[in-house]
Tab-separated table of C-alpha atoms in Angstrom:
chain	number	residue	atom	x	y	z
A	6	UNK	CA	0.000	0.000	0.000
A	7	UNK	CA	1.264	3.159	-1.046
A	8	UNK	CA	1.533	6.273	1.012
A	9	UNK	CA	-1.155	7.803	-1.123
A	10	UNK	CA	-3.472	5.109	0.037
A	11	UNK	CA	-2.475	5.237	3.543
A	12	UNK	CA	-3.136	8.818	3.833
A	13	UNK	CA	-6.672	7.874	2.728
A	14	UNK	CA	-7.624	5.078	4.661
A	15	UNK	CA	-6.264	7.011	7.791
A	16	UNK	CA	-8.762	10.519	6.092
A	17	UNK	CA	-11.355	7.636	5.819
A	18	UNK	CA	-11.367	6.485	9.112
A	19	UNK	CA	-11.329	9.416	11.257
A	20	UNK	CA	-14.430	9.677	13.493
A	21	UNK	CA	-15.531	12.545	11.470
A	22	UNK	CA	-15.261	10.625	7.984
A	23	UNK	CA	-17.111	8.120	8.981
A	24	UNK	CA	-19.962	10.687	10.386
A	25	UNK	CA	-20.423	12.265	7.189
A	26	UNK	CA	-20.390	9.258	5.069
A	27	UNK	CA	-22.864	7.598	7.634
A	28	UNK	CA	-25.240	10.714	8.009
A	29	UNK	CA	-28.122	10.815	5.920
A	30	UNK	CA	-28.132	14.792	6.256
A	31	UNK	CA	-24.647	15.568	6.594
A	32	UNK	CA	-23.234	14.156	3.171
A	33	UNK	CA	-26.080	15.857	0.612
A	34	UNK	CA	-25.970	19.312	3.028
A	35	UNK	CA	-22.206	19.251	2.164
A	36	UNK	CA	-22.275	18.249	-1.481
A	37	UNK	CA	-25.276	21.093	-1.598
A	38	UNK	CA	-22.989	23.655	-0.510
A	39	UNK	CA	-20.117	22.243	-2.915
A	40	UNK	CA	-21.869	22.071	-5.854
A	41	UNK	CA	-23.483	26.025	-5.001
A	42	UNK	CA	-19.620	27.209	-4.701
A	43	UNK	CA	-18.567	25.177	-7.737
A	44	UNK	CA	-21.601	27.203	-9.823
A	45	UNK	CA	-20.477	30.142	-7.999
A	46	UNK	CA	-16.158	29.991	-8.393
A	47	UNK	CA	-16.775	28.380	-11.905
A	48	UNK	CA	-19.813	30.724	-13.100
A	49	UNK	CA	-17.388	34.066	-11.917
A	50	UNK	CA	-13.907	32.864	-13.416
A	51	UNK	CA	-15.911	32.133	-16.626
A	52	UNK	CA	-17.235	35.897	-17.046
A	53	UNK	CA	-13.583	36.862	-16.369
A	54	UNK	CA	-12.480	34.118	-19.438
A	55	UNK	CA	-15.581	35.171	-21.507
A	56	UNK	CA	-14.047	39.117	-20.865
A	57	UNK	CA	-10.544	38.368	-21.855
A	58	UNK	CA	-12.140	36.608	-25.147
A	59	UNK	CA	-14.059	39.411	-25.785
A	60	UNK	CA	-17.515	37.504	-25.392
A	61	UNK	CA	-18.758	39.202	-22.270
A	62	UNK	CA	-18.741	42.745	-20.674
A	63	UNK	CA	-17.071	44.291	-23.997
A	64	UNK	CA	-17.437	48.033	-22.326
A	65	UNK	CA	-15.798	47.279	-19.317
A	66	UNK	CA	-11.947	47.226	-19.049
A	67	UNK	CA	-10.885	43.819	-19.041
A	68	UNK	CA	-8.039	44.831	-16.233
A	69	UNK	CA	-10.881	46.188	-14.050
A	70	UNK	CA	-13.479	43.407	-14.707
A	71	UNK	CA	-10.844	40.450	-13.502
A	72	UNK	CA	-9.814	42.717	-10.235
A	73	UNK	CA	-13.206	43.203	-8.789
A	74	UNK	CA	-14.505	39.531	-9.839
A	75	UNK	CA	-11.590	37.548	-9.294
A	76	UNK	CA	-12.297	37.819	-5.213
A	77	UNK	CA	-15.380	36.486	-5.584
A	78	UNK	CA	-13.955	33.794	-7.568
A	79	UNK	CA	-11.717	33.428	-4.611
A	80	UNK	CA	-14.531	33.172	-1.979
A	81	UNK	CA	-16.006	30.770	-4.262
A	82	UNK	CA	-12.757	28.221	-4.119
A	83	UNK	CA	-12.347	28.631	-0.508
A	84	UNK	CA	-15.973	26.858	0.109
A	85	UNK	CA	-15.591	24.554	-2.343
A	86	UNK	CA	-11.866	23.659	-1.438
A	87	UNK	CA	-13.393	22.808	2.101
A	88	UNK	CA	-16.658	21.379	1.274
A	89	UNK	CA	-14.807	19.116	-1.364
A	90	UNK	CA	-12.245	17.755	1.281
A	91	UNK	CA	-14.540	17.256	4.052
A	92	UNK	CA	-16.629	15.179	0.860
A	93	UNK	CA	-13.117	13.575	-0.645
A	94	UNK	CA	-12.725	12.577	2.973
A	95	UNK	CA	-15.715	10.467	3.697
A	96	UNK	CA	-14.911	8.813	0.487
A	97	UNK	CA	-11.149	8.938	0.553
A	98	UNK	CA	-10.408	4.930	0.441
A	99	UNK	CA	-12.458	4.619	-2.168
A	100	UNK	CA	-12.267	7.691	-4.567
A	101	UNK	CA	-8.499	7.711	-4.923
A	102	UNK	CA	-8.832	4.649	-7.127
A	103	UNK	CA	-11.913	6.561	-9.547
A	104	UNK	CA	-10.979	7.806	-12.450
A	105	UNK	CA	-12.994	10.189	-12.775
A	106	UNK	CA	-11.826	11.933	-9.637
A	107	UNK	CA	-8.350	11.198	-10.819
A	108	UNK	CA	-8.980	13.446	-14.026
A	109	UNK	CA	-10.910	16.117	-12.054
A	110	UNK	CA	-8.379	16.418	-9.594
A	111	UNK	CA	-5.439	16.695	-12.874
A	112	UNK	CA	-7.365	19.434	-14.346
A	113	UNK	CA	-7.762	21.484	-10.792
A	114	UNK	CA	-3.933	21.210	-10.636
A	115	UNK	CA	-3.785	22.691	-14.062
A	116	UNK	CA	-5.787	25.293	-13.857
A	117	UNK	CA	-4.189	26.334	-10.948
A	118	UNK	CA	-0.783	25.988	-12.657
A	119	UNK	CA	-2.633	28.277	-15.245
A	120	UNK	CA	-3.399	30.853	-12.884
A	121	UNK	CA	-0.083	31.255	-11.853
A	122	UNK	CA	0.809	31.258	-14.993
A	123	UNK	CA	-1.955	34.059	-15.875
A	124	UNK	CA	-0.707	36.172	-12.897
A	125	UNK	CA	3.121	35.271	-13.999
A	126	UNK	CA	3.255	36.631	-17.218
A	127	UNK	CA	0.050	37.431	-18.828
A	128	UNK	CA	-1.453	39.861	-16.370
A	129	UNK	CA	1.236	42.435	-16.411
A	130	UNK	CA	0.754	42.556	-20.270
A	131	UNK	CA	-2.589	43.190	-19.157
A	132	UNK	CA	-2.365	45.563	-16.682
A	133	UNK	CA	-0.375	47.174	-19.612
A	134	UNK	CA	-2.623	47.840	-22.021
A	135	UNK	CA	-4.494	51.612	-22.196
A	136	UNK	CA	-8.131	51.502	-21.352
A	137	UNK	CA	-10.159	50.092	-24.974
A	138	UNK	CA	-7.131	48.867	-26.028
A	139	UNK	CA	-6.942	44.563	-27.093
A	140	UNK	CA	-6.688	41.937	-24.615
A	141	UNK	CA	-2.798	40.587	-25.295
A	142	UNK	CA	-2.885	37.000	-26.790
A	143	UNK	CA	-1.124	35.060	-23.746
A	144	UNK	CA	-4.277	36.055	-21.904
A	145	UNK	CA	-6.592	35.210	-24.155
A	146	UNK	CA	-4.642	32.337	-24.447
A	147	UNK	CA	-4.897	31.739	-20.913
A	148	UNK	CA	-8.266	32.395	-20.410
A	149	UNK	CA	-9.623	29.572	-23.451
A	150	UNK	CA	-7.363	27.030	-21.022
A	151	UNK	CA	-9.265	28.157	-18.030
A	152	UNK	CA	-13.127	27.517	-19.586
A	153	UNK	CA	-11.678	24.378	-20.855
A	154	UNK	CA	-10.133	23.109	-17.557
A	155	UNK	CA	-13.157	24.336	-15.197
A	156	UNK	CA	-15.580	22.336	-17.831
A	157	UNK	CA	-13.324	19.464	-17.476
A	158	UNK	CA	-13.351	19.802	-13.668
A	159	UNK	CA	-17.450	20.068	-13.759
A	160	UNK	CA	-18.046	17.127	-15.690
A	161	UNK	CA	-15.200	14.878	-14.445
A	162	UNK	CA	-16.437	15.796	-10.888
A	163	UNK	CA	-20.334	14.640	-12.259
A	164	UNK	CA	-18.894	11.548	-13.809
A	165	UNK	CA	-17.427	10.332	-10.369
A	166	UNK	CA	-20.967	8.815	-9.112
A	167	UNK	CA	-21.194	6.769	-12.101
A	168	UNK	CA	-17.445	4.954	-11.522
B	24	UNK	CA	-52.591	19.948	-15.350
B	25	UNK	CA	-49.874	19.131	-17.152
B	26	UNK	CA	-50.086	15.379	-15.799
B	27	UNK	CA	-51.073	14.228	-19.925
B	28	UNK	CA	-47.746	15.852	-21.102
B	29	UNK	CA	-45.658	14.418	-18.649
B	30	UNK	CA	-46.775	10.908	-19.491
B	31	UNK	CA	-47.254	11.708	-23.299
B	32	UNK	CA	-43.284	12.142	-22.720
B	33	UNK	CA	-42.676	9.100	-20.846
B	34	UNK	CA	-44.185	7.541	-23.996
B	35	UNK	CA	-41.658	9.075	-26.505
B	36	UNK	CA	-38.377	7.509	-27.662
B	37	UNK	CA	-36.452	10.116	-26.474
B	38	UNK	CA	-37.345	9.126	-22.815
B	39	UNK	CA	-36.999	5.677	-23.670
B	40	UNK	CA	-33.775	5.857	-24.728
B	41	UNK	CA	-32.410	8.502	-21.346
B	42	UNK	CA	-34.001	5.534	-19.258
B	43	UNK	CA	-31.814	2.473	-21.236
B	44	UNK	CA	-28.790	3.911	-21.730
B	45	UNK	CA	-26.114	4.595	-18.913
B	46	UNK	CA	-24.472	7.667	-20.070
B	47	UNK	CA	-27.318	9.808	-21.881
B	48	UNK	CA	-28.774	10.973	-18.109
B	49	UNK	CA	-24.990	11.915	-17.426
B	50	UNK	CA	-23.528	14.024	-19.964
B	51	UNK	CA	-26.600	16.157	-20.139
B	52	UNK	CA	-26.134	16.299	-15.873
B	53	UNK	CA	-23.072	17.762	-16.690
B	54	UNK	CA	-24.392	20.398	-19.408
B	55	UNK	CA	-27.107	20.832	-16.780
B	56	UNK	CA	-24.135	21.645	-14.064
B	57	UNK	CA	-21.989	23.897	-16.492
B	58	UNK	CA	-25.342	25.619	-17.313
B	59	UNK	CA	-26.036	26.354	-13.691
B	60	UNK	CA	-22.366	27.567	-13.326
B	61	UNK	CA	-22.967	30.024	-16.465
B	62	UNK	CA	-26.040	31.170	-15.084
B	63	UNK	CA	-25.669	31.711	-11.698
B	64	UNK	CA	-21.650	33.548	-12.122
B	65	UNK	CA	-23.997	36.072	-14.834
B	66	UNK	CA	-26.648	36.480	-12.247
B	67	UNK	CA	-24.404	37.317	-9.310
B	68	UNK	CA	-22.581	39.668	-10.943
B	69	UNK	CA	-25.748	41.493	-12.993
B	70	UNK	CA	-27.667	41.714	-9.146
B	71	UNK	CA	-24.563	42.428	-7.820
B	72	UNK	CA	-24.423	45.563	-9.659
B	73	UNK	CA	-27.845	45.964	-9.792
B	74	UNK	CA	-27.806	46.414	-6.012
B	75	UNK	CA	-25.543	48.790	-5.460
B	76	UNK	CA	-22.156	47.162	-6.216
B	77	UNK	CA	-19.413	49.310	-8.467
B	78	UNK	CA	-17.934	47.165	-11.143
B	79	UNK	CA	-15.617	48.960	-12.655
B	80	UNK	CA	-17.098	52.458	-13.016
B	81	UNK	CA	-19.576	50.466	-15.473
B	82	UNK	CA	-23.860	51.797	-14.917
B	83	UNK	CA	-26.077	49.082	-14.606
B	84	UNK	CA	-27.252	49.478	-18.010
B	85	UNK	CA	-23.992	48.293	-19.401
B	86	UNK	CA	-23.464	45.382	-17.286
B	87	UNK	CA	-26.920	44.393	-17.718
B	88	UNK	CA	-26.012	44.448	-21.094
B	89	UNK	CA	-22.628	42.681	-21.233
B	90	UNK	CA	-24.154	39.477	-19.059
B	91	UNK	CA	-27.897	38.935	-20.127
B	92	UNK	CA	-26.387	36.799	-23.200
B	93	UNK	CA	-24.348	34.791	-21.028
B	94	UNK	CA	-26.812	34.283	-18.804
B	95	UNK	CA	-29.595	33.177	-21.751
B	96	UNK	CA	-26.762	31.107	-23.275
B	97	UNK	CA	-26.618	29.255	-19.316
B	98	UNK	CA	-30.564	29.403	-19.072
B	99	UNK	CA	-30.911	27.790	-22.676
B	100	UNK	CA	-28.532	24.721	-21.762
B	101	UNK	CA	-29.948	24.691	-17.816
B	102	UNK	CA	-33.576	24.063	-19.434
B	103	UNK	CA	-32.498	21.966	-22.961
B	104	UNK	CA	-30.667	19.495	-20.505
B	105	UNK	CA	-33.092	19.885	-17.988
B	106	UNK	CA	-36.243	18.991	-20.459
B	107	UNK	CA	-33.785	15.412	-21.676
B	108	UNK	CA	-32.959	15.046	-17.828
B	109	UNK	CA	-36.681	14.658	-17.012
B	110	UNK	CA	-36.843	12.000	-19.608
B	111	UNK	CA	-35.588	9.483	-17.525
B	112	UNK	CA	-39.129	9.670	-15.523
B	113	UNK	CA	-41.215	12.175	-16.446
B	114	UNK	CA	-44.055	11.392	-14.133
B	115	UNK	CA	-41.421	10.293	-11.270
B	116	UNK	CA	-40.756	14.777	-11.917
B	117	UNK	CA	-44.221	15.640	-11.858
B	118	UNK	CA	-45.176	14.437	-8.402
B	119	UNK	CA	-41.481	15.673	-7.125
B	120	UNK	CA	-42.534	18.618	-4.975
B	121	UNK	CA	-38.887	20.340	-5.210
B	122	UNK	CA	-38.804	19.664	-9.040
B	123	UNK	CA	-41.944	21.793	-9.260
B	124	UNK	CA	-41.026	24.198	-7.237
B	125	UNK	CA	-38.104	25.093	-8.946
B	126	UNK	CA	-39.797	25.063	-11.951
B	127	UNK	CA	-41.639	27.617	-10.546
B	128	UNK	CA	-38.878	29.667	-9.199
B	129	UNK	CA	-37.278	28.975	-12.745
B	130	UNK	CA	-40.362	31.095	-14.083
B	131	UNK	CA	-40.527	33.720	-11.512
B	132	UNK	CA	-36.960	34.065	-11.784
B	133	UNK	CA	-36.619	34.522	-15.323
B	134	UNK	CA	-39.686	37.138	-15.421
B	135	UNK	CA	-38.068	38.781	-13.214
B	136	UNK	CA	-34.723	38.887	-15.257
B	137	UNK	CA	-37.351	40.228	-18.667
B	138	UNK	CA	-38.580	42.971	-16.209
B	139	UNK	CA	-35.615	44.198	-14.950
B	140	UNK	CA	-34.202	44.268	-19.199
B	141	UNK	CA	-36.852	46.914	-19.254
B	142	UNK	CA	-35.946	48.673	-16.056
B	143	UNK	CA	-32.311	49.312	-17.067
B	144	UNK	CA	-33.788	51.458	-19.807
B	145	UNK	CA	-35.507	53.514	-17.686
B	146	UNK	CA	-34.183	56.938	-16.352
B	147	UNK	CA	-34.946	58.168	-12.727
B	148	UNK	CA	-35.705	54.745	-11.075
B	149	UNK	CA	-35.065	54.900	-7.451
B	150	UNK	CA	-32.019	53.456	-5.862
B	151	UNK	CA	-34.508	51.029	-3.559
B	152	UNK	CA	-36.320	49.584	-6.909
B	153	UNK	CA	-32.518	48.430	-8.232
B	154	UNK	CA	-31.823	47.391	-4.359
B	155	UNK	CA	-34.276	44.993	-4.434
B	156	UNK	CA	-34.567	43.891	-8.191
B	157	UNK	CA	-30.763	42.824	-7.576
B	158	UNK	CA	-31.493	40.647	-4.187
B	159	UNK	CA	-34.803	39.614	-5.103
B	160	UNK	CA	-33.007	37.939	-8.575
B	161	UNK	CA	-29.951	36.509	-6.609
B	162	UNK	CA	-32.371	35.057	-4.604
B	163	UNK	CA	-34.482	33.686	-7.011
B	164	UNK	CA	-31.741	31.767	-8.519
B	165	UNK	CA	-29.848	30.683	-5.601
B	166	UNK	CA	-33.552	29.086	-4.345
B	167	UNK	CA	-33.649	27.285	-7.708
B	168	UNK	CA	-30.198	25.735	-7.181
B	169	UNK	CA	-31.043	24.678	-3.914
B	170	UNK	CA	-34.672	23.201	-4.935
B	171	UNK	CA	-32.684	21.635	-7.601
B	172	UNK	CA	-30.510	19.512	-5.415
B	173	UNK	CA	-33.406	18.706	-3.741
B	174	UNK	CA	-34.602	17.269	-6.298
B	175	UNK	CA	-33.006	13.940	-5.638
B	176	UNK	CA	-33.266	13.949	-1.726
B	177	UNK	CA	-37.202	14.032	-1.718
């Protein structure tokens, strides 16, 4: 057994696992709240992508449109960072072997890699650019990677029940 | 009253074939999902500014503007996967008190969202009326997520 797998069984165990996986109230009130801050970090990163593409919010600046939404976006991840480990707990033993989950969990890691990336060298360009003026390819570029990951991460994360 | 279309859908081939095969019910879940998502980001934002909240020096007008065809692009696939969703038991829905409830809330909500595309071209309108357009739609559509999930819980 791996150290992967011994983390989980150990997360799987715990008193508290086992109380959300055994509650009949506890487990859908959590994935309630985790699927509401999923609609809520995905839905507000996805106006910011659908800005930078031009798609959405054409008379705002772009540079002004991602600062005041991506804190929502933030608040949005925080909820559903908790309410997905307290779920990824209860099921730990078993959903580290699901493919599903595997491939949702890839895609979170690359669209965080992507954000950095974003923040690294695509938002100065950005930040750069006179009010009206284009969005700079790397993040447009950036933000077509983000819708794409985030819809990976929604349906992976659906797929999990049936695996 | 709509109990005959409900099980005149039950009938058709389309629900037949949600109900056989194993993966028909799940990709349009997902569409359903990335709908919501869509939907509810627009919505936040649009009452959000509605309400009182600057986004980036923008009236309410223009962000109005800029988000109500996202948010009919994440209605359209909410309700097209919703409508093939159903399929799999169409009268199983139609005794579901949360599933008609949100339907309702659905309605009320996107009435709401028609009256307020009126509203935005309107001049003068108190600062109260746009206070509680903005909260009353939020809340509309955070009350259909939440019927939604409990859809499968009653």
């Amino acid at each position: 057994m791996g150290l992967i797998e011994v983390l989980a069984q150990w997360l799987y165990d715990t008193d508290w696992a086992t109380a959300i996986r055994e509650s009949e109230v506890v487990f859908p009130a959590i994935e309630t709240v985790h699927v509401l801050a999923l609609a809520l970090m995905v839905g507000t990163i996805a106006l910011v992508d659908l800005r930078l593409l031009g798609a959405a919010l054409r008379e705002a600046p772009a540079a002004e449109v991602e600062r005041r939404i991506v804190p929502v976006t933030w608040a949005g991840f925080a909820v559903m960072a908790v309410s997905g480990f307290l779920l990824f707990a209860s099921e730990a033993a078993k959903i580290i072997h699901n493919p599903a989950f595997i491939i949702k969990f890839a895609a979170m890691v690359l669209a965080g890699l992507n954000v950095a990336l974003f923040h690294w060298r695509a938002k100065p360009l950005l930040l750069a650019v006179p009010v009206g003026g284009p969005v700079p390819v790397p993040a447009q570029v950036a933000a077509a990677v983000s819708l794409g990951l985030w819809l990976v991460v929604i349906a992976a994360g659906r797929a999990v029940a049936y695996f | 009253m709509f109990h005959g279309l409900y099980a005149a859908y039950a009938a058709t081939s389309l629900s037949e074939a949600v109900r056989v095969s194993r993966w028909i019910f799940a990709v349009f879940e997902m569409v359903h999902l990335t709908g919501l998502a869509v939907l509810g980001g627009a919505v936040l934002i649009a009452s959000a500014r509605l309400a009182g909240w600057p986004l980036g020096g923008l009236d309410r007008g223009a962000v109005w503007r800029g988000l109500r065809w996202v948010a009919l692009g994440g209605l359209l696939a909410v309700i097209g996967s919703g409508v093939v969703m159903v399929g799999v038991n169409p009268l199983k829905y139609y005794f579901n008190p949360s599933f008609n409830v949100k339907l309702w809330l659905l309605l009320a909500g996107v009435a709401l969202g028609l009256a307020v595309d009126r509203l935005v071209r309107r001049e003068n309108v108190p600062p109260i009326v746009w206070r509680g357009a903005g909260l009353a739609l939020s809340g509309l559509f955070l009350a259909v997520g939440l019927a939604g999930r409990a859809i499968g819980l009653l």
